[in-house]
PDB file of C-alpha atoms in Angstrom:
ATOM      1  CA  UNK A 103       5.273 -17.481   6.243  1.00  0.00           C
ATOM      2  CA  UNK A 104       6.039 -13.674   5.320  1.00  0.00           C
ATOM      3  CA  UNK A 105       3.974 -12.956   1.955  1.00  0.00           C
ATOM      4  CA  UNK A 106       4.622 -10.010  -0.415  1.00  0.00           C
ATOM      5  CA  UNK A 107       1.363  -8.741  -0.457  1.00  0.00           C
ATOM      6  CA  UNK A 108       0.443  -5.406  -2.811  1.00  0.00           C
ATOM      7  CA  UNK A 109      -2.201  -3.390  -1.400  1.00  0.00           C
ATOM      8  CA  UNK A 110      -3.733  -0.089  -2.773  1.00  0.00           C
ATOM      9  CA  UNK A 111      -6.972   1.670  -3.558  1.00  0.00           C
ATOM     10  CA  UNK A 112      -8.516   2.172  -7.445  1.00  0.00           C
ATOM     11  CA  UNK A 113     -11.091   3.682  -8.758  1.00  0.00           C
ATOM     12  CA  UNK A 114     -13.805   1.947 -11.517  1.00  0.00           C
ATOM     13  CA  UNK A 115     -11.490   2.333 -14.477  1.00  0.00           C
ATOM     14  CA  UNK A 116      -8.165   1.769 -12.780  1.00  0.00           C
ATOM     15  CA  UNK A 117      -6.810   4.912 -11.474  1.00  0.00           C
ATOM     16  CA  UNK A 118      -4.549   5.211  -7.973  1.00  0.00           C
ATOM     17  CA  UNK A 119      -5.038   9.121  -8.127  1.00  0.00           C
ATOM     18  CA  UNK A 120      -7.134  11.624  -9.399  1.00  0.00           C
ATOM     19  CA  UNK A 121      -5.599  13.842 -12.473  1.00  0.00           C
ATOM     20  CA  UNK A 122      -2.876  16.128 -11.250  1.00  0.00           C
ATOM     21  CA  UNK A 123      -1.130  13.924  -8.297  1.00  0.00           C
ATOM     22  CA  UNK A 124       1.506  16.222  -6.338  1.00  0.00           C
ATOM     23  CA  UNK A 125       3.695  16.367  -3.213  1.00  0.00           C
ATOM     24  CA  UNK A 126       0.656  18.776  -2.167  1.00  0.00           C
ATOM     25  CA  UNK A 127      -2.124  16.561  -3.077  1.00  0.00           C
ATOM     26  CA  UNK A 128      -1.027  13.189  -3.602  1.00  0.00           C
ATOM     27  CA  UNK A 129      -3.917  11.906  -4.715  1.00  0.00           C
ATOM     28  CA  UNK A 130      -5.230  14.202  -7.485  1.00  0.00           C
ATOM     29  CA  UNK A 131      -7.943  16.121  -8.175  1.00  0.00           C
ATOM     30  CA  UNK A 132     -10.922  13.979  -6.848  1.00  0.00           C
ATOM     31  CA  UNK A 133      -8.622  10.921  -5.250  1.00  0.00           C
ATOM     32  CA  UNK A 134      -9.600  11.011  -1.808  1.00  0.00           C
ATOM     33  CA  UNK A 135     -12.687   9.605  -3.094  1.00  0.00           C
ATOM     34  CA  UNK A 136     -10.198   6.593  -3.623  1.00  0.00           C
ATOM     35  CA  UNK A 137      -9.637   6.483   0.323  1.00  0.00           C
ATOM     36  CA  UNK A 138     -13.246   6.798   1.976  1.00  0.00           C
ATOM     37  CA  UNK A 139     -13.466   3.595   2.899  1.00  0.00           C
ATOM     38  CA  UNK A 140     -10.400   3.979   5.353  1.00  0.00           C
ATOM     39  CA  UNK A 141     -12.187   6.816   7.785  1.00  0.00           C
ATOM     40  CA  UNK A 142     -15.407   5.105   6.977  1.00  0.00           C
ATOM     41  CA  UNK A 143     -17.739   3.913  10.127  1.00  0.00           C
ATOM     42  CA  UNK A 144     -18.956   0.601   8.339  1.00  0.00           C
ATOM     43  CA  UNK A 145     -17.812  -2.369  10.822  1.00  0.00           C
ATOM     44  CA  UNK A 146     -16.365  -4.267   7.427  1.00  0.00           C
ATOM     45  CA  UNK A 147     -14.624  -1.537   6.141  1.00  0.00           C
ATOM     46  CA  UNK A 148     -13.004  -1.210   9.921  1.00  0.00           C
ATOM     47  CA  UNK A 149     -12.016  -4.751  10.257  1.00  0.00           C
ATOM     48  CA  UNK A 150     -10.384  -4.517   6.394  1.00  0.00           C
ATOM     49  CA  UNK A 151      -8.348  -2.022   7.467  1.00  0.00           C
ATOM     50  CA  UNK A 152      -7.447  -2.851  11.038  1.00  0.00           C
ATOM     51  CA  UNK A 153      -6.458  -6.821   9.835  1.00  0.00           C
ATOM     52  CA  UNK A 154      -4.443  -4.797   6.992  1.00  0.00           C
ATOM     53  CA  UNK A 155      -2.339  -3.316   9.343  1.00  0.00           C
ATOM     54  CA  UNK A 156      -2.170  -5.856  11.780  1.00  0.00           C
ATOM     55  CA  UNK A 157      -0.558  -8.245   9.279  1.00  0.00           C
ATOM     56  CA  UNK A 158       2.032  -5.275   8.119  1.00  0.00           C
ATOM     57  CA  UNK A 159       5.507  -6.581   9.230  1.00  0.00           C
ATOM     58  CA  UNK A 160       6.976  -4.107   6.656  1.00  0.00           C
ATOM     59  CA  UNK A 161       5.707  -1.832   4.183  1.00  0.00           C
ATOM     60  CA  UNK A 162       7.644  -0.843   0.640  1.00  0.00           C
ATOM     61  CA  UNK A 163       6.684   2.733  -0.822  1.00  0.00           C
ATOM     62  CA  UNK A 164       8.163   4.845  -3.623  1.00  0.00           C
ATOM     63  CA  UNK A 165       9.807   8.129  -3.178  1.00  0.00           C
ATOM     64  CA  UNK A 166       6.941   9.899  -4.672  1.00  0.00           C
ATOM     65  CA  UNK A 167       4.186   8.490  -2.258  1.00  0.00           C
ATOM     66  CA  UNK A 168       7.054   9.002   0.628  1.00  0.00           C
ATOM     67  CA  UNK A 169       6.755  12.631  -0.545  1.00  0.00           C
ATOM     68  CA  UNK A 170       3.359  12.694   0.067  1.00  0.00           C
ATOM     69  CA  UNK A 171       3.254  11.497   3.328  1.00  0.00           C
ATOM     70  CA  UNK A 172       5.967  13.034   4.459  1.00  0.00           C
ATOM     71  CA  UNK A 173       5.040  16.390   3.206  1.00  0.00           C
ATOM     72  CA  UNK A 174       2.926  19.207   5.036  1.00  0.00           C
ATOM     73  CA  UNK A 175      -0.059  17.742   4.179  1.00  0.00           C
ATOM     74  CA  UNK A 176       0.917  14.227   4.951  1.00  0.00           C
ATOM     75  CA  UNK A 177       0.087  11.600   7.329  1.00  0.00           C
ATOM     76  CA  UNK A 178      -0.524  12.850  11.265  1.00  0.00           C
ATOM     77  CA  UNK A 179      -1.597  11.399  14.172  1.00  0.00           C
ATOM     78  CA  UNK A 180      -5.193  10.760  12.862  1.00  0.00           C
ATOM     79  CA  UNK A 181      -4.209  10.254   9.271  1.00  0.00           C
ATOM     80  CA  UNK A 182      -0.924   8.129   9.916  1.00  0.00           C
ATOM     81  CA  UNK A 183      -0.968   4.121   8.559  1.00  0.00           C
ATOM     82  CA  UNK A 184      -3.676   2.353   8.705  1.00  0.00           C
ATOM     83  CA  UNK A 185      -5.944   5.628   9.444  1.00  0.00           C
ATOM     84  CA  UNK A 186      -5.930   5.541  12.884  1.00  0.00           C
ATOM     85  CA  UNK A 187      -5.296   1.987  13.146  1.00  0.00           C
ATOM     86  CA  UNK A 188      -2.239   1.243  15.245  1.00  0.00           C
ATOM     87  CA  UNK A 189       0.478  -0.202  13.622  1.00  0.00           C
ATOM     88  CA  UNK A 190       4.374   1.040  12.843  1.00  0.00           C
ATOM     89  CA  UNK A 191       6.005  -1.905  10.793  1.00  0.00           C
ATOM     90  CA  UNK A 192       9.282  -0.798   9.346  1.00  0.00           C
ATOM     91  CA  UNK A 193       9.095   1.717   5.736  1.00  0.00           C
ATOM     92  CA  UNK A 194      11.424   0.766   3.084  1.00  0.00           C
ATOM     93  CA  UNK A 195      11.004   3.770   0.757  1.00  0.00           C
ATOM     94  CA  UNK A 196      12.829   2.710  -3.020  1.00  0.00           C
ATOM     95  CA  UNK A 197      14.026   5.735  -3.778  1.00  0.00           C
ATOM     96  CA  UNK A 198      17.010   7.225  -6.240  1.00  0.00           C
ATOM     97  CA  UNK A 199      18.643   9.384  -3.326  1.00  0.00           C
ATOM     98  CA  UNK A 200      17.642   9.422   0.153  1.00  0.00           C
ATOM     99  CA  UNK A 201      15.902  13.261   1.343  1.00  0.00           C
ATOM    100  CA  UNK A 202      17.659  15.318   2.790  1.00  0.00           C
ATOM    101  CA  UNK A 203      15.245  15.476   6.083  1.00  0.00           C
ATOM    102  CA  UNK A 204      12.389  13.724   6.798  1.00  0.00           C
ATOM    103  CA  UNK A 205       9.003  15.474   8.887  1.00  0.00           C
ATOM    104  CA  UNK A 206       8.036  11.889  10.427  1.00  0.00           C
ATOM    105  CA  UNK A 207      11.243  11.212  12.127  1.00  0.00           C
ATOM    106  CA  UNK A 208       9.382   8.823  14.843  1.00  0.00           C
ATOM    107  CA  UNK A 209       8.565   6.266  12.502  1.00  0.00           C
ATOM    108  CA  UNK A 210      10.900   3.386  11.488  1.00  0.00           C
ATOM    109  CA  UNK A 211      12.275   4.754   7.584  1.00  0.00           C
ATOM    110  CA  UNK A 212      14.798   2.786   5.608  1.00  0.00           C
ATOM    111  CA  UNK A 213      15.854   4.139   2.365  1.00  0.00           C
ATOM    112  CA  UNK A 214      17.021   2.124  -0.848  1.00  0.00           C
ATOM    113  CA  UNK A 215      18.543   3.267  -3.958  1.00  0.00           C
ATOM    114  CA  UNK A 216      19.598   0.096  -5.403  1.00  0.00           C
ATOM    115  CA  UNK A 217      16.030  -1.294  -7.001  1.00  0.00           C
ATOM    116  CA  UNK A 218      12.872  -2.843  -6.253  1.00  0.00           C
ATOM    117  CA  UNK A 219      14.212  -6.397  -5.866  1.00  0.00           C
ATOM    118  CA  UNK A 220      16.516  -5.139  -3.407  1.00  0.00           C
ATOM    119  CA  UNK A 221      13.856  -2.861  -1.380  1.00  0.00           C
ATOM    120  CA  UNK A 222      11.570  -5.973  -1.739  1.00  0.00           C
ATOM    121  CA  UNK A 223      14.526  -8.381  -0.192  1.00  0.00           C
ATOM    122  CA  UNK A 224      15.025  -6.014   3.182  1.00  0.00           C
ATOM    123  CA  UNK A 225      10.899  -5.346   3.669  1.00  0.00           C
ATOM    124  CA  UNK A 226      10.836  -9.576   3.906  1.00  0.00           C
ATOM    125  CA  UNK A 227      13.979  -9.562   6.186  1.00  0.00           C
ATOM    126  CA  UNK A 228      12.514  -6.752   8.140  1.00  0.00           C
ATOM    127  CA  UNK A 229       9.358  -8.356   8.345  1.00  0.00           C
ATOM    128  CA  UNK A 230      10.434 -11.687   9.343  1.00  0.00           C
ATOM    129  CA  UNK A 231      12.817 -10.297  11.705  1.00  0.00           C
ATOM    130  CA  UNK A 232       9.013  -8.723  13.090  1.00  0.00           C
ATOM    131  CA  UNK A 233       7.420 -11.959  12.976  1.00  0.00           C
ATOM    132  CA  UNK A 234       9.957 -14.073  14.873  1.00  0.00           C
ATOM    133  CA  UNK A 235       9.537 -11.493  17.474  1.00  0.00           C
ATOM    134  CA  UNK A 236       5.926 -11.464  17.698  1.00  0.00           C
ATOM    135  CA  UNK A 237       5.224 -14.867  16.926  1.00  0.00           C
ATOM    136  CA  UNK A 238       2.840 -13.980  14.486  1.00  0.00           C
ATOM    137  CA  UNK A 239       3.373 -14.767  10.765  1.00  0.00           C
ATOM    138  CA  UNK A 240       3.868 -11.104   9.203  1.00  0.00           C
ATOM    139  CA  UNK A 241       3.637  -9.654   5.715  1.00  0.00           C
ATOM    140  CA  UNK A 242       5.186  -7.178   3.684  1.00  0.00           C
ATOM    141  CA  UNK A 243       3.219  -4.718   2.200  1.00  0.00           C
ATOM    142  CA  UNK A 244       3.770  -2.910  -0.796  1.00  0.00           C
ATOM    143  CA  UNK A 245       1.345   0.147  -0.403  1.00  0.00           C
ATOM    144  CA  UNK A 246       1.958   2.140  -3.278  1.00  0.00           C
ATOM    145  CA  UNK A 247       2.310   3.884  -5.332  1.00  0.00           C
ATOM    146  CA  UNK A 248       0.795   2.722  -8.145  1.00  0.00           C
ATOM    147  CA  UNK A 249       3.843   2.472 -10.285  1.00  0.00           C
ATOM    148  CA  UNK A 250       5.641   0.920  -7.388  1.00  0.00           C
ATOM    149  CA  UNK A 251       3.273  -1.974  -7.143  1.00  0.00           C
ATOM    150  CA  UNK A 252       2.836  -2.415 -11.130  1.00  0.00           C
ATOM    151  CA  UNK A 253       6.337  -2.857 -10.968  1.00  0.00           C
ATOM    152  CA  UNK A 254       6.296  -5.461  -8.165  1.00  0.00           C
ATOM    153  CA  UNK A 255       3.518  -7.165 -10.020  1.00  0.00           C
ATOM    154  CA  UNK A 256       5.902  -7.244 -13.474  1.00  0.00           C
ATOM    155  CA  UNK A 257       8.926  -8.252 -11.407  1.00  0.00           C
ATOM    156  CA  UNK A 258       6.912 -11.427 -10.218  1.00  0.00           C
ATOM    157  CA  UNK A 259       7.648  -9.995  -6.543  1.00  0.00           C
ATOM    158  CA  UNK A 260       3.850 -10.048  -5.300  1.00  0.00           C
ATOM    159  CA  UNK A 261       2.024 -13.206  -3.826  1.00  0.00           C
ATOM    160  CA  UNK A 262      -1.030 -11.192  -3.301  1.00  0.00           C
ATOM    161  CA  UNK A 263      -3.158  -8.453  -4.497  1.00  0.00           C
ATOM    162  CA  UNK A 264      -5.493  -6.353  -2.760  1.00  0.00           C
ATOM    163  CA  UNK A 265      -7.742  -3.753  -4.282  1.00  0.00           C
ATOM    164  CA  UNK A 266     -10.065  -1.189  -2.545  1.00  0.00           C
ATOM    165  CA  UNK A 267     -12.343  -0.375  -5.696  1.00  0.00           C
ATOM    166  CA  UNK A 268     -13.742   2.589  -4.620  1.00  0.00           C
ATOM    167  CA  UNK A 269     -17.066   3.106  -6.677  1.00  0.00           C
ATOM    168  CA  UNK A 270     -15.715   6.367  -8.771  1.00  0.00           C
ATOM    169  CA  UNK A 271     -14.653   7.115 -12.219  1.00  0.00           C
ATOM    170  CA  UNK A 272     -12.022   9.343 -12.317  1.00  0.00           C
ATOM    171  CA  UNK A 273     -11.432   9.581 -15.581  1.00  0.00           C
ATOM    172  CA  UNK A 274      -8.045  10.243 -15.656  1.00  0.00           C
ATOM    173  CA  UNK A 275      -5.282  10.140 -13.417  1.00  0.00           C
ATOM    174  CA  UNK A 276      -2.868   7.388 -12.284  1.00  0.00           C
ATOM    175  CA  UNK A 277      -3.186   4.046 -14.115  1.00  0.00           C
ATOM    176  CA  UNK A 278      -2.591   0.898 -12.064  1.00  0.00           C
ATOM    177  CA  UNK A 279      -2.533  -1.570 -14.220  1.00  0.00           C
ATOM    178  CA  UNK A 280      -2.669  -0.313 -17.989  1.00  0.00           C
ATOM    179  CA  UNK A 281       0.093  -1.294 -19.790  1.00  0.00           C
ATOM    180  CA  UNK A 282       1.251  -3.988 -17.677  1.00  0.00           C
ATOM    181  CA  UNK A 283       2.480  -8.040 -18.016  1.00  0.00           C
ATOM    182  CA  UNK A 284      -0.087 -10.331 -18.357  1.00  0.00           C
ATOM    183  CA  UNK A 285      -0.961 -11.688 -14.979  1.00  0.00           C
ATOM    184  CA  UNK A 286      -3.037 -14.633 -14.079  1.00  0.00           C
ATOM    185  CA  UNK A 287      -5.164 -13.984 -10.349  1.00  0.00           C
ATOM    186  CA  UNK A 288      -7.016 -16.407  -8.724  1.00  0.00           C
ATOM    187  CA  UNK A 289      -9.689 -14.880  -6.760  1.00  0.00           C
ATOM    188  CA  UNK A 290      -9.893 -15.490  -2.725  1.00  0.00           C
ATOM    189  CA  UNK A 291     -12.101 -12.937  -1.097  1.00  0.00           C
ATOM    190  CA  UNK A 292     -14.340 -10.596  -1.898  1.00  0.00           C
ATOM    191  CA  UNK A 293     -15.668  -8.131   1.325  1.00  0.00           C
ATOM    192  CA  UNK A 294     -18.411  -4.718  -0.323  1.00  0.00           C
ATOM    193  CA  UNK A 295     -19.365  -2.222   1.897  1.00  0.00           C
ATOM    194  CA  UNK A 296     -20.846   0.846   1.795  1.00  0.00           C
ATOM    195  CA  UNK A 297     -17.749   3.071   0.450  1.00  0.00           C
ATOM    196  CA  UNK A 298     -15.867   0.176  -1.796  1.00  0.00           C
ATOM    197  CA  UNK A 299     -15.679  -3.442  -2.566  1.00  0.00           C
ATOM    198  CA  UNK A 300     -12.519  -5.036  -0.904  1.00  0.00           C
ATOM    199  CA  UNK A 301     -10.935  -7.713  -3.511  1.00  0.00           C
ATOM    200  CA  UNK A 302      -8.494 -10.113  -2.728  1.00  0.00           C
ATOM    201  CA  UNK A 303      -6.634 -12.088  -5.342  1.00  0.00           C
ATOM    202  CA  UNK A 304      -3.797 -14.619  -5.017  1.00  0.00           C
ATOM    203  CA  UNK A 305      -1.166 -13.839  -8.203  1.00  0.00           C
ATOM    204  CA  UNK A 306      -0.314 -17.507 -10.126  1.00  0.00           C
ATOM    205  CA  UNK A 307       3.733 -16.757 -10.669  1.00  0.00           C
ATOM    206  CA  UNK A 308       4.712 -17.258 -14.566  1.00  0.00           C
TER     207      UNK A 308
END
């Protein structure tokens, strides 16, 4: 069964990016802290990541992260999803106009201006469309960024949550969760390494 399953790196008091974030450093002033654990060498943090992107049948992104990645100093063949990882699921990118070019034309883009729910609704078609062809059960993945998957969480679109806390305090930057609908999580894994401690909640739907 295809799962909508958020997935995204914070730091000890809840930030997605450092202070900052732009197109030419996504991730703020100190946020690639956030992401050690993806080039790190410890065996857990490897298999987190590889069975991350081995479930991806589809991934959701904003425009703003799609910026990012897309940009000059975006993902590459050693930076690319999953960090080296193999794995090109579709990208639905929720956006409110799609760009006018895009740098990583070999990957698999679809571009939605008419709302999460609707972004959301093609990711699980994509992804099931994935799974029936692979015969394994697939997920969609919302990646980021973090207003992206606050919203998802709001919207009651996410079955699961998955947080890299990466053990930094940014201080300021890009709040995941402040402000955001109550939520009830019932815990399912926990996974610490060296660079973060990989949590793994199940949201309870209201």
């Amino acid at each position: 069964m295809t799962r909508i399953v958020a997935d995204i790196s914070v730091s000890l008091d809840g930030f997605v990016t450092g202070p900052d974030p732009g197109p030419a450093d996504g991730l703020g002033t100190g946020g690639e802290a956030l992401h050690h654990w993806a080039f790190s060498d410890d065996p857990r943090d490897r298999r987190v990541l590889r069975e991350a992107t081995a479930r991806s049948g589809a991934v959701v992104l904003g425009r703003r992260l799609f910026d990012v990645v897309d940009g000059p100093n975006g993902w590459s063949d050693a930076t690319g999803y999953g960090a080296g990882e193999v794995g090109r699921p579709a990208f639905i990118v929720l956006t409110g106009a799609p760009p006018r070019a895009v740098r990583l034309n070999d990957l698999d883009w679809t571009f939605v201006t008419t709302g999460l729910r609707d972004a959301v609704a093609i990711a699980r078609r994509r992804a099931e469309a994935a799974s029936s062809d692979s015969g394994t059960d697939l997920d969609v993945v919302l990646m980021g960024g973090g207003a992206t998957v606050g919203s998802a969480l709001d919207a009651g679109l996410v079955d699961s949550l998955t947080l890299h806390l990466a053990p930094v305090v940014l201080g300021a930057g890009t709040p995941l969760l402040t402000g955001r609908a109550p939520r009830t999580l019932v815990q399912r894994d926990v996974v610490p390494t060296s660079t973060a401690t990989h949590l793994t909640y199940d949201v309870v739907r209201a």
